[in-house]
Tab-separated table of C-alpha atoms in Angstrom:
chain	number	residue	atom	x	y	z
I	1	MET	CA	-6.066	-12.609	-13.144
I	2	LEU	CA	-9.380	-11.722	-11.562
I	3	TRP	CA	-11.175	-10.561	-14.736
I	4	THR	CA	-12.052	-12.120	-18.088
I	5	ARG	CA	-11.044	-8.918	-19.953
I	6	PRO	CA	-8.060	-7.676	-17.943
I	7	LEU	CA	-7.006	-4.940	-20.385
I	8	VAL	CA	-10.410	-3.252	-20.101
I	9	MET	CA	-10.350	-3.416	-16.306
I	10	LEU	CA	-6.741	-2.239	-16.073
I	11	ARG	CA	-7.562	0.805	-18.199
I	12	LEU	CA	-10.624	1.510	-16.075
I	13	LEU	CA	-8.601	1.213	-12.876
I	14	ALA	CA	-5.873	3.430	-14.340
I	15	LEU	CA	-8.551	6.014	-15.179
I	16	LEU	CA	-9.885	5.776	-11.635
I	17	LEU	CA	-6.418	6.246	-10.132
I	18	THR	CA	-5.461	9.245	-12.266
I	19	SER	CA	-8.846	10.863	-11.728
I	20	GLU	CA	-8.697	10.442	-7.952
I	21	LEU	CA	-5.102	11.705	-7.888
I	22	VAL	CA	-6.220	14.884	-9.640
I	23	ARG	CA	-9.391	15.304	-7.607
I	24	SER	CA	-7.735	14.872	-4.214
I	25	GLY	CA	-4.735	16.945	-5.253
I	26	PHE	CA	-6.923	19.732	-6.649
I	27	PHE	CA	-9.505	20.005	-3.880
I	28	VAL	CA	-7.445	19.037	-0.829
I	29	SER	CA	-4.078	20.530	-1.765
I	30	ALA	CA	-4.095	22.954	-4.706
I	31	LEU	CA	-7.120	25.102	-3.917
I	32	PRO	CA	-6.448	25.558	-0.168
I	33	VAL	CA	-2.751	26.340	-0.774
I	34	THR	CA	-2.917	28.601	-3.839
I	35	GLY	CA	-6.566	29.636	-3.941
I	36	PRO	CA	-6.042	32.973	-2.147
I	37	ASP	CA	-3.244	33.881	-4.577
I	38	LEU	CA	-5.651	33.176	-7.444
I	39	GLY	CA	-8.252	35.543	-6.009
I	40	LEU	CA	-10.450	32.792	-4.608
I	41	GLY	CA	-11.587	33.398	-1.053
I	42	THR	CA	-12.091	30.766	1.612
I	43	ALA	CA	-15.861	30.752	1.096
I	44	VAL	CA	-15.472	30.292	-2.672
I	45	ILE	CA	-12.986	27.436	-2.202
I	46	GLY	CA	-15.335	25.804	0.281
I	47	GLY	CA	-18.178	26.211	-2.202
I	48	MET	CA	-16.173	24.654	-5.042
I	49	VAL	CA	-15.218	21.669	-2.906
I	50	GLY	CA	-18.647	21.273	-1.325
I	51	VAL	CA	-20.735	21.424	-4.504
I	52	HIS	CA	-18.426	18.991	-6.271
I	53	TYR	CA	-18.625	16.280	-3.633
I	54	LEU	CA	-22.328	16.893	-3.015
I	55	ALA	CA	-23.108	16.652	-6.744
I	56	ASP	CA	-21.005	13.498	-6.974
I	57	ALA	CA	-22.835	11.847	-4.068
I	58	LEU	CA	-26.365	12.807	-5.125
I	59	ALA	CA	-25.896	12.017	-8.822
I	60	LYS	CA	-24.422	8.513	-8.462
I	61	GLY	CA	-27.731	6.673	-8.799
I	62	PRO	CA	-29.303	8.765	-11.603
I	63	VAL	CA	-26.061	8.979	-13.579
I	64	GLY	CA	-25.783	5.206	-13.301
I	65	LEU	CA	-29.005	4.955	-15.297
I	66	VAL	CA	-27.592	7.368	-17.872
I	67	THR	CA	-24.472	5.240	-18.352
I	68	GLU	CA	-26.615	2.150	-18.926
I	69	ARG	CA	-28.418	3.892	-21.771
I	70	TRP	CA	-25.786	6.217	-23.237
I	71	GLY	CA	-22.662	4.144	-22.622
I	72	LEU	CA	-20.166	4.222	-19.772
I	73	GLY	CA	-17.266	5.295	-21.972
I	74	ARG	CA	-19.063	8.388	-23.249
I	75	VAL	CA	-19.994	9.601	-19.766
I	76	LEU	CA	-16.470	8.981	-18.474
I	77	THR	CA	-15.042	10.944	-21.397
I	78	LEU	CA	-17.373	13.860	-20.710
I	79	GLY	CA	-16.378	13.799	-17.042
I	80	SER	CA	-12.675	13.841	-17.938
I	81	VAL	CA	-13.210	16.807	-20.269
I	82	LEU	CA	-15.039	18.752	-17.553
I	83	GLY	CA	-12.357	17.848	-15.020
I	84	LEU	CA	-9.647	19.186	-17.322
I	85	ALA	CA	-11.698	22.357	-17.888
I	86	ALA	CA	-12.145	22.864	-14.125
I	87	VAL	CA	-8.433	22.450	-13.370
I	88	LEU	CA	-7.281	24.613	-16.285
I	89	GLY	CA	-9.938	27.216	-15.501
I	90	ALA	CA	-8.774	27.528	-11.894
I	91	ARG	CA	-5.158	27.833	-13.035
I	92	LEU	CA	-5.485	30.172	-16.022
I	93	SER	CA	-8.699	32.151	-15.481
I	94	PRO	CA	-9.986	31.765	-11.910
I	95	SER	CA	-13.553	32.918	-11.394
I	96	PRO	CA	-15.742	32.343	-8.319
I	97	ALA	CA	-18.984	31.840	-10.277
I	98	TRP	CA	-17.540	29.701	-13.057
I	99	GLY	CA	-15.360	27.844	-10.568
I	100	VAL	CA	-18.325	26.732	-8.479
I	101	LEU	CA	-20.427	25.887	-11.545
I	102	GLY	CA	-17.605	23.993	-13.229
I	103	CYS	CA	-16.854	21.943	-10.117
I	104	ALA	CA	-20.547	21.108	-9.742
I	105	LEU	CA	-20.804	19.885	-13.353
I	106	TRP	CA	-17.581	17.925	-12.917
I	107	GLY	CA	-19.086	16.294	-9.835
I	108	VAL	CA	-22.237	15.238	-11.691
I	109	THR	CA	-20.290	13.475	-14.437
I	110	TYR	CA	-17.663	12.153	-12.013
I	111	ALA	CA	-20.510	10.283	-10.319
I	112	ALA	CA	-20.386	7.735	-13.144
I	113	LEU	CA	-16.807	6.670	-12.434
I	114	TRP	CA	-17.019	4.645	-9.219
I	115	PRO	CA	-20.312	2.835	-9.988
I	116	GLY	CA	-19.079	2.167	-13.515
I	117	VAL	CA	-15.812	0.664	-12.293
I	118	MET	CA	-17.544	-1.516	-9.701
I	119	SER	CA	-20.326	-2.751	-11.977
I	120	THR	CA	-17.856	-3.522	-14.781
I	121	SER	CA	-15.532	-5.263	-12.342
I	122	GLN	CA	-18.411	-7.434	-11.177
I	123	ALA	CA	-19.575	-8.224	-14.697
I	124	LEU	CA	-16.066	-9.145	-15.910
I	125	ALA	CA	-14.998	-11.040	-12.778
I	126	ARG	CA	-13.970	-14.640	-13.368
I	127	PRO	CA	-16.368	-17.219	-11.915
I	128	GLY	CA	-15.716	-17.720	-8.230
I	129	ARG	CA	-13.665	-14.522	-7.833
I	130	THR	CA	-16.290	-11.773	-7.684
I	131	ALA	CA	-15.765	-10.732	-4.055
I	132	ARG	CA	-12.015	-10.474	-4.524
I	133	ALA	CA	-12.350	-8.595	-7.817
I	134	LEU	CA	-14.687	-6.045	-6.227
I	135	ALA	CA	-12.476	-5.664	-3.155
I	136	VAL	CA	-9.368	-5.044	-5.275
I	137	SER	CA	-11.278	-2.530	-7.408
I	138	SER	CA	-12.511	-0.592	-4.383
I	139	LEU	CA	-9.096	-0.477	-2.689
I	140	SER	CA	-6.807	0.094	-5.673
I	141	VAL	CA	-7.355	3.847	-5.554
I	142	ALA	CA	-5.819	4.354	-2.094
I	143	PRO	CA	-2.271	5.175	-3.352
I	144	ALA	CA	-3.635	7.788	-5.755
I	145	ILE	CA	-5.639	9.544	-3.043
I	146	LEU	CA	-2.645	9.539	-0.704
I	147	GLY	CA	-0.513	10.900	-3.512
I	148	GLY	CA	-2.964	13.722	-4.128
I	149	VAL	CA	-3.197	14.635	-0.451
I	150	LEU	CA	0.379	14.062	0.736
I	151	GLY	CA	2.300	14.618	-2.502
I	152	VAL	CA	0.637	17.510	-4.316
I	153	GLY	CA	0.418	19.693	-1.194
I	154	PRO	CA	4.157	19.868	-0.421
I	155	LEU	CA	4.931	20.187	-4.138
I	156	MET	CA	2.451	23.058	-4.422
I	157	LEU	CA	4.161	24.852	-1.524
I	158	ALA	CA	7.676	24.387	-2.928
I	159	HIS	CA	7.124	24.456	-6.708
I	160	PRO	CA	3.567	25.552	-7.571
I	161	ALA	CA	4.161	25.613	-11.327
I	162	ALA	CA	5.337	21.998	-11.277
I	163	ALA	CA	2.366	20.984	-9.135
I	164	TRP	CA	-0.111	22.559	-11.541
I	165	THR	CA	1.678	20.898	-14.459
I	166	LEU	CA	1.345	17.563	-12.668
I	167	LEU	CA	-2.401	18.042	-12.125
I	168	VAL	CA	-3.065	19.138	-15.699
I	169	GLY	CA	-0.891	16.362	-17.104
I	170	ALA	CA	-2.557	13.697	-14.971
I	171	GLN	CA	-6.009	14.918	-15.982
I	172	GLY	CA	-4.905	14.899	-19.621
I	173	ALA	CA	-3.812	11.283	-19.159
I	174	ALA	CA	-7.217	10.535	-17.642
I	175	LEU	CA	-8.881	12.005	-20.722
I	176	LEU	CA	-6.757	9.810	-23.023
I	177	LEU	CA	-7.677	6.731	-20.982
I	178	ALA	CA	-11.363	7.683	-21.143
I	179	LEU	CA	-11.129	8.134	-24.912
I	180	SER	CA	-9.638	4.636	-25.197
I	181	LEU	CA	-12.818	3.390	-23.478
I	182	LEU	CA	-15.192	5.582	-25.483
I	183	ARG	CA	-17.154	2.650	-26.927
I	184	LEU	CA	-17.387	0.812	-23.611
I	185	HIS	CA	-20.877	-0.174	-22.508
I	186	LEU	CA	-21.695	-1.937	-19.270
I	187	PRO	CA	-21.595	-5.687	-19.963
I	188	HIS	CA	-24.935	-7.470	-20.033
I	189	LEU	CA	-25.420	-9.768	-17.049
I	190	PRO	CA	-27.513	-12.941	-16.929
I	191	GLY	CA	-30.949	-12.287	-15.494
I	192	ALA	CA	-31.046	-8.641	-16.532
I	193	ALA	CA	-34.255	-9.100	-18.493
I	194	LEU	CA	-36.095	-11.391	-16.129
I	195	PRO	CA	-39.701	-10.222	-15.616
I	196	GLY	CA	-40.414	-8.977	-12.114
I	197	GLY	CA	-36.733	-9.017	-11.199
I	198	MET	CA	-36.362	-5.250	-11.122
I	199	TRP	CA	-38.659	-4.626	-8.150
I	200	GLN	CA	-37.380	-7.543	-6.137
I	201	GLY	CA	-33.789	-6.482	-6.740
I	202	TRP	CA	-34.388	-2.904	-5.667
I	203	ALA	CA	-36.227	-4.082	-2.571
I	204	ARG	CA	-33.050	-5.913	-1.562
I	205	VAL	CA	-31.000	-2.777	-2.293
I	206	ALA	CA	-33.254	-0.844	0.102
I	207	VAL	CA	-32.519	-3.418	2.811
I	208	LEU	CA	-28.784	-2.821	2.312
I	209	LEU	CA	-28.923	0.952	2.753
I	210	PRO	CA	-29.070	1.249	6.580
I	211	ALA	CA	-26.073	-1.047	6.905
I	212	ALA	CA	-24.228	0.862	4.155
I	213	PHE	CA	-24.714	4.073	6.125
I	214	ALA	CA	-23.707	2.595	9.481
I	215	GLN	CA	-20.531	0.837	8.418
I	216	THR	CA	-19.076	3.954	6.783
I	217	LEU	CA	-20.206	6.067	9.711
I	218	ALA	CA	-17.938	4.121	12.112
I	219	PRO	CA	-14.560	4.814	10.439
I	220	GLY	CA	-15.784	8.306	9.583
I	221	LEU	CA	-15.829	9.085	13.307
I	222	LEU	CA	-12.031	9.372	13.252
I	223	VAL	CA	-11.591	11.431	10.070
I	224	THR	CA	-10.910	14.769	11.784
I	225	LEU	CA	-9.562	13.358	15.061
I	226	PHE	CA	-6.457	11.501	13.880
I	227	TYR	CA	-3.881	14.165	14.721
I	228	PRO	CA	-5.615	15.370	17.935
I	229	LEU	CA	-5.696	11.739	19.077
I	230	LEU	CA	-1.979	11.300	18.414
I	231	ALA	CA	-1.242	14.495	20.348
I	232	ARG	CA	-3.332	13.376	23.324
I	233	LEU	CA	-1.592	9.987	23.368
I	234	GLY	CA	1.860	11.530	23.016
I	235	LEU	CA	2.568	9.657	19.793
I	236	GLY	CA	4.143	10.735	16.525
I	237	LEU	CA	3.722	9.422	13.015
I	238	GLY	CA	6.974	7.485	13.408
I	239	ASP	CA	5.427	5.465	16.244
I	240	LEU	CA	2.803	4.158	13.812
I	241	ILE	CA	5.153	2.842	11.126
I	242	GLY	CA	5.705	-0.606	12.658
I	243	PRO	CA	2.089	-1.242	13.702
I	244	GLY	CA	0.930	0.224	10.400
I	245	LEU	CA	3.044	-2.207	8.384
I	246	LEU	CA	1.768	-5.079	10.536
I	247	ALA	CA	-1.825	-3.957	9.968
I	248	LEU	CA	-1.178	-3.679	6.219
I	249	GLY	CA	0.284	-7.198	6.084
I	250	THR	CA	-2.577	-8.777	8.016
I	251	PHE	CA	-5.024	-6.779	5.921
I	252	GLY	CA	-3.632	-8.443	2.807
I	253	LEU	CA	-3.965	-11.854	4.438
I	254	GLY	CA	-7.512	-11.106	5.538
I	255	LEU	CA	-8.449	-9.700	2.147
I	256	TRP	CA	-7.314	-12.764	0.219
I	257	GLY	CA	-8.286	-15.452	2.726
I	258	ALA	CA	-11.691	-14.000	3.500
I	259	GLY	CA	-12.169	-13.253	-0.200
I	260	ARG	CA	-11.799	-16.920	-1.070
I	261	LEU	CA	-14.268	-17.775	1.684
I	262	ALA	CA	-16.746	-15.153	0.446
I	263	ASP	CA	-16.507	-16.407	-3.137
I	264	LEU	CA	-16.587	-20.140	-2.427
I	265	ALA	CA	-19.165	-20.144	0.374
I	266	HIS	CA	-21.120	-16.932	1.010
I	267	PRO	CA	-20.083	-13.314	1.702
I	268	ARG	CA	-21.724	-13.568	5.134
I	269	ARG	CA	-18.920	-15.957	6.185
I	270	ALA	CA	-16.428	-13.103	5.736
I	271	LEU	CA	-18.648	-10.191	6.749
I	272	THR	CA	-19.544	-11.518	10.211
I	273	PRO	CA	-15.996	-12.066	11.525
I	274	GLY	CA	-14.917	-8.809	9.889
I	275	LEU	CA	-17.529	-6.750	11.710
I	276	LEU	CA	-16.888	-8.526	15.012
I	277	LEU	CA	-13.114	-8.033	14.767
I	278	LEU	CA	-13.598	-4.343	13.991
I	279	ALA	CA	-15.962	-3.979	16.947
I	280	LEU	CA	-13.380	-5.702	19.168
I	281	THR	CA	-10.610	-3.422	17.874
I	282	PHE	CA	-12.602	-0.278	18.632
I	283	ALA	CA	-13.638	-1.614	22.050
I	284	LEU	CA	-10.024	-2.355	23.031
I	285	ALA	CA	-8.961	1.068	21.747
I	286	ALA	CA	-11.525	2.678	24.069
I	287	LEU	CA	-9.788	1.280	27.154
I	288	PRO	CA	-7.105	3.347	28.942
I	289	GLY	CA	-3.528	2.862	27.760
I	290	LEU	CA	-4.208	2.696	24.030
I	291	GLU	CA	-0.633	3.683	23.214
I	292	GLY	CA	0.631	0.452	24.792
I	293	ARG	CA	-1.653	-1.820	22.744
I	294	LEU	CA	-0.839	-0.685	19.201
I	295	TRP	CA	0.901	-3.962	18.317
I	296	LEU	CA	-2.152	-5.902	19.496
I	297	LEU	CA	-4.682	-3.694	17.729
I	298	ALA	CA	-2.797	-3.594	14.410
I	299	PRO	CA	-3.372	-7.251	13.376
I	300	LEU	CA	-6.955	-7.169	14.651
I	301	LEU	CA	-7.647	-4.073	12.572
I	302	GLY	CA	-5.945	-5.511	9.485
I	303	LEU	CA	-7.696	-8.879	9.597
I	304	GLY	CA	-11.046	-7.336	10.471
I	305	TYR	CA	-10.980	-4.724	7.744
I	306	GLY	CA	-9.760	-7.219	5.131
I	307	ALA	CA	-12.591	-9.625	5.945
I	308	PHE	CA	-15.144	-6.829	6.106
I	309	VAL	CA	-14.210	-5.322	2.716
I	310	THR	CA	-14.454	-8.611	0.858
I	311	GLY	CA	-17.622	-9.687	2.662
I	312	TRP	CA	-19.386	-6.379	2.067
I	313	ASN	CA	-18.436	-6.115	-1.604
I	314	GLY	CA	-19.364	-9.739	-2.203
I	315	LEU	CA	-22.731	-9.249	-0.520
I	316	VAL	CA	-23.524	-6.095	-2.485
I	317	GLY	CA	-22.512	-7.820	-5.711
I	318	ARG	CA	-24.996	-10.635	-5.075
I	319	VAL	CA	-27.876	-8.410	-4.036
I	320	LEU	CA	-27.929	-5.692	-6.712
I	321	PRO	CA	-30.473	-6.042	-9.537
I	322	ALA	CA	-28.869	-7.468	-12.666
I	323	GLY	CA	-30.579	-5.032	-15.019
I	324	HIS	CA	-29.411	-1.809	-13.328
I	325	ARG	CA	-26.109	-2.580	-11.660
I	326	ALA	CA	-24.534	0.842	-12.188
I	327	ALA	CA	-27.539	2.722	-10.800
I	328	ALA	CA	-27.745	0.344	-7.837
I	329	TRP	CA	-24.020	0.609	-7.110
I	330	GLY	CA	-24.397	4.382	-7.284
I	331	THR	CA	-27.295	4.336	-4.826
I	332	VAL	CA	-25.370	2.239	-2.304
I	333	MET	CA	-22.263	4.404	-2.706
I	334	ALA	CA	-24.280	7.585	-2.230
I	335	VAL	CA	-25.558	6.293	1.109
I	336	GLU	CA	-22.018	5.258	2.059
I	337	ALA	CA	-20.906	8.821	1.313
I	338	LEU	CA	-23.578	10.140	3.659
I	339	GLY	CA	-22.185	7.869	6.376
I	340	TYR	CA	-18.696	9.277	5.867
I	341	ALA	CA	-20.143	12.792	5.957
I	342	ALA	CA	-22.031	12.205	9.209
I	343	GLY	CA	-19.103	10.421	10.886
I	344	PRO	CA	-16.951	13.493	11.594
I	345	LEU	CA	-19.928	15.352	13.079
I	346	LEU	CA	-20.759	12.554	15.523
I	347	GLY	CA	-17.095	11.844	16.180
I	348	GLY	CA	-16.453	15.467	17.074
I	349	ALA	CA	-19.443	15.529	19.406
I	350	ALA	CA	-18.327	12.300	21.131
I	351	TRP	CA	-14.786	13.646	21.466
I	352	ALA	CA	-16.002	16.890	23.029
I	353	SER	CA	-18.232	15.078	25.532
I	354	PHE	CA	-16.362	11.867	26.362
I	355	GLY	CA	-12.897	12.110	24.825
I	356	ALA	CA	-11.196	9.397	22.789
I	357	ALA	CA	-12.878	6.634	24.777
I	358	GLY	CA	-16.280	7.940	23.728
I	359	VAL	CA	-15.335	7.998	20.048
I	360	PHE	CA	-14.029	4.416	20.047
I	361	THR	CA	-16.943	3.156	22.144
I	362	LEU	CA	-19.377	4.712	19.683
I	363	GLY	CA	-17.510	3.072	16.788
I	364	ALA	CA	-17.632	-0.355	18.462
I	365	ALA	CA	-21.357	0.080	19.089
I	366	VAL	CA	-21.976	0.990	15.438
I	367	PHE	CA	-20.171	-2.127	14.202
I	368	LEU	CA	-22.093	-4.330	16.642
I	369	LEU	CA	-25.404	-2.753	15.655
I	370	THR	CA	-24.548	-3.325	11.997
I	371	GLU	CA	-23.923	-7.014	12.693
I	372	ALA	CA	-27.188	-7.197	14.640
I	373	TYR	CA	-28.946	-5.593	11.668
I	374	TYR	CA	-27.718	-8.375	9.401
I	375	LEU	CA	-29.245	-10.878	11.821
I	376	TRP	CA	-32.554	-8.981	11.956
I	377	PRO	CA	-34.197	-7.202	10.135
I	378	GLY	CA	-31.559	-7.224	7.367
I	379	ARG	CA	-31.370	-11.009	7.366
I	380	ALA	CA	-33.116	-11.076	3.968
I	381	VAL	CA	-29.891	-10.073	2.212
I	382	THR	CA	-27.681	-12.525	4.101
I	383	ARG	CA	-29.606	-15.678	3.371
I	384	ALA	CA	-28.147	-18.028	0.816
I	385	LEU	CA	-28.660	-16.191	-2.456
I	386	PRO	CA	-28.164	-17.716	-5.875
I	387	ASN	CA	-24.792	-16.631	-7.183
I	388	PRO	CA	-25.319	-14.566	-10.334
I	389	GLU	CA	-22.215	-16.049	-11.848
């Protein structure tokens, strides 16, 4: 087990999964499919979605400070209550004004969830396993998001009553999980009260932010271009099953192998090959004949992303100030969210001007520039740092 208190972490991760299932299912599937039947126009639905995610991104740092003072469990419980109110309100008494306001308030309190999970995961990680614990925490939510996007949508089209029952039930389960963690406070870490440590720690966080933006910008380039790219290449989803499984298998190998390297040596040992492999993958994808190189690109992508995830999480875990981990995690995650938001805009512009080759070339350049940043001027965060464990 990766954590010293596994039952606490498993409940936190279960809360994260149920919450993300509801959020993705509600905003990506339920509102677009049934919103017009509920009297909610396209502009109102866009406003509900937009204010929620914007409030979540902007509030991550400040709400992190609130959780450190008020208690993580209390803020998570409040967020689960507001989430249940937003879902039930949209189902039973839809209102444009209250819908937008409720989703905004839900977003503000939801901002505590991800930083709280990551900071608790880091604090409870067993010695020598921090990078792997953080990587598993950050990736565990993927099935829930896919379930919300790919599962709730078809169910909403075929059986809307059952889909709404699923969303309300899942959010009710999230509330019960949050109540079981009501007394949870962020664990105290060694060095949290060291004099002068606060400013030095936040200075290192500031050095991380450009890289945090760039390395989420690169994959964000492809967010809205996945299906147009498949159509241009003459490929279907079935053509991706084999390479996708290969990429998933090599990702697992890269995640665990590079995670051990990041924990035992230094996260830089995993981050560098991860970024270089991702840059190579994007560069090869930019060449003509991409459809014939899927089996070559799949293991490169899997190994590169596995190494990158563990190296990045391990590096962030070492750099953040011990006294304000949740606020610092929230700040880094907010900048990462901005990278994901900017990615589709730049990706669409590159696609319109230069086609798929331009998008992949831009992605390769971003990964290479990120690696160059870690060499200079961001080298301060990649030097041998004392392990907080």
